[in-house]
Amino acid sequence: MFVLREFVKKGLLEAVGRMPNYQIILNAVGWHEKGVLMEDDLAEIQTAIDGRCELAEPETEVAEG
């Protein structure tokens, strides 16, 4: 059985790292406003974005001097 909520959430999660974060967030908020996605779904998408950002940002040390 087709479930729109799962379809949309899966698409947004797969977009993480392939689309700019702001586009994913704006799309997710739009689906939330329509009542398709819940706040838990938005939190899951944000967690995926945060995890991707942590992988993309190399650790750097600040030189004192």
mmCIF file of C-alpha atoms in Angstrom:
data_model
loop_
_atom_site.group_PDB
_atom_site.id
_atom_site.type_symbol
_atom_site.label_atom_id
_atom_site.label_comp_id
_atom_site.label_asym_id
_atom_site.label_seq_id
_atom_site.Cartn_x
_atom_site.Cartn_y
_atom_site.Cartn_z
ATOM 1 C CA MET A 1 0.000 0.000 0.000
ATOM 2 C CA PHE A 2 1.300 3.426 -0.957
ATOM 3 C CA VAL A 3 1.874 5.835 1.927
ATOM 4 C CA LEU A 4 2.541 9.431 0.888
ATOM 5 C CA ARG A 5 4.260 10.297 4.186
ATOM 6 C CA GLU A 6 6.839 7.521 3.811
ATOM 7 C CA PHE A 7 7.330 8.334 0.121
ATOM 8 C CA VAL A 8 8.059 12.011 0.818
ATOM 9 C CA LYS A 9 10.270 11.301 3.846
ATOM 10 C CA LYS A 10 12.314 8.718 1.948
ATOM 11 C CA GLY A 11 12.849 11.152 -0.918
ATOM 12 C CA LEU A 12 13.976 13.933 1.389
ATOM 13 C CA LEU A 13 16.325 11.650 3.310
ATOM 14 C CA GLU A 14 17.868 10.423 0.056
ATOM 15 C CA ALA A 15 18.353 14.044 -1.032
ATOM 16 C CA VAL A 16 20.636 14.743 1.955
ATOM 17 C CA GLY A 17 24.106 15.325 0.560
ATOM 18 C CA ARG A 18 22.787 15.631 -2.992
ATOM 19 C CA MET A 19 20.772 18.839 -2.659
ATOM 20 C CA PRO A 20 21.535 21.975 -0.682
ATOM 21 C CA ASN A 21 20.351 21.660 2.921
ATOM 22 C CA TYR A 22 18.161 24.737 2.693
ATOM 23 C CA GLN A 23 16.166 23.192 -0.178
ATOM 24 C CA ILE A 24 15.593 19.991 1.760
ATOM 25 C CA ILE A 25 14.514 21.970 4.820
ATOM 26 C CA LEU A 26 12.143 24.207 2.872
ATOM 27 C CA ASN A 27 10.590 21.200 1.128
ATOM 28 C CA ALA A 28 10.196 19.363 4.429
ATOM 29 C CA VAL A 29 8.533 22.373 6.046
ATOM 30 C CA GLY A 30 6.142 22.639 3.113
ATOM 31 C CA TRP A 31 5.104 18.998 3.539
ATOM 32 C CA HIS A 32 4.742 19.600 7.279
ATOM 33 C CA GLU A 33 2.436 22.563 6.671
ATOM 34 C CA LYS A 34 0.296 20.331 4.429
ATOM 35 C CA GLY A 35 0.019 17.810 7.248
ATOM 36 C CA VAL A 36 1.958 15.081 5.430
ATOM 37 C CA LEU A 37 5.097 15.128 7.584
ATOM 38 C CA MET A 38 5.086 15.278 11.370
ATOM 39 C CA GLU A 39 7.608 17.001 13.647
ATOM 40 C CA ASP A 40 9.259 13.630 14.294
ATOM 41 C CA ASP A 41 9.870 13.337 10.548
ATOM 42 C CA LEU A 42 11.434 16.798 10.457
ATOM 43 C CA ALA A 43 13.687 15.827 13.382
ATOM 44 C CA GLU A 44 14.768 12.678 11.522
ATOM 45 C CA ILE A 45 15.597 14.718 8.416
ATOM 46 C CA GLN A 46 17.523 17.264 10.513
ATOM 47 C CA THR A 47 19.492 14.450 12.150
ATOM 48 C CA ALA A 48 20.436 13.131 8.706
ATOM 49 C CA ILE A 49 21.542 16.604 7.613
ATOM 50 C CA ASP A 50 23.567 17.080 10.808
ATOM 51 C CA GLY A 51 25.222 13.688 10.356
ATOM 52 C CA ARG A 52 26.132 14.512 6.781
ATOM 53 C CA CYS A 53 27.544 17.895 7.818
ATOM 54 C CA GLU A 54 29.732 16.257 10.463
ATOM 55 C CA LEU A 55 31.201 13.947 7.812
ATOM 56 C CA ALA A 56 31.845 16.836 5.424
ATOM 57 C CA GLU A 57 33.630 19.087 7.924
ATOM 58 C CA PRO A 58 37.175 18.000 8.665
ATOM 59 C CA GLU A 59 38.410 18.684 12.158
ATOM 60 C CA THR A 60 40.828 21.597 12.304
ATOM 61 C CA GLU A 61 42.950 22.784 15.142
ATOM 62 C CA VAL A 62 43.209 26.463 15.953
ATOM 63 C CA ALA A 63 46.814 27.588 16.186
ATOM 64 C CA GLU A 64 47.626 29.692 19.198
ATOM 65 C CA GLY A 65 49.968 32.479 18.738
#
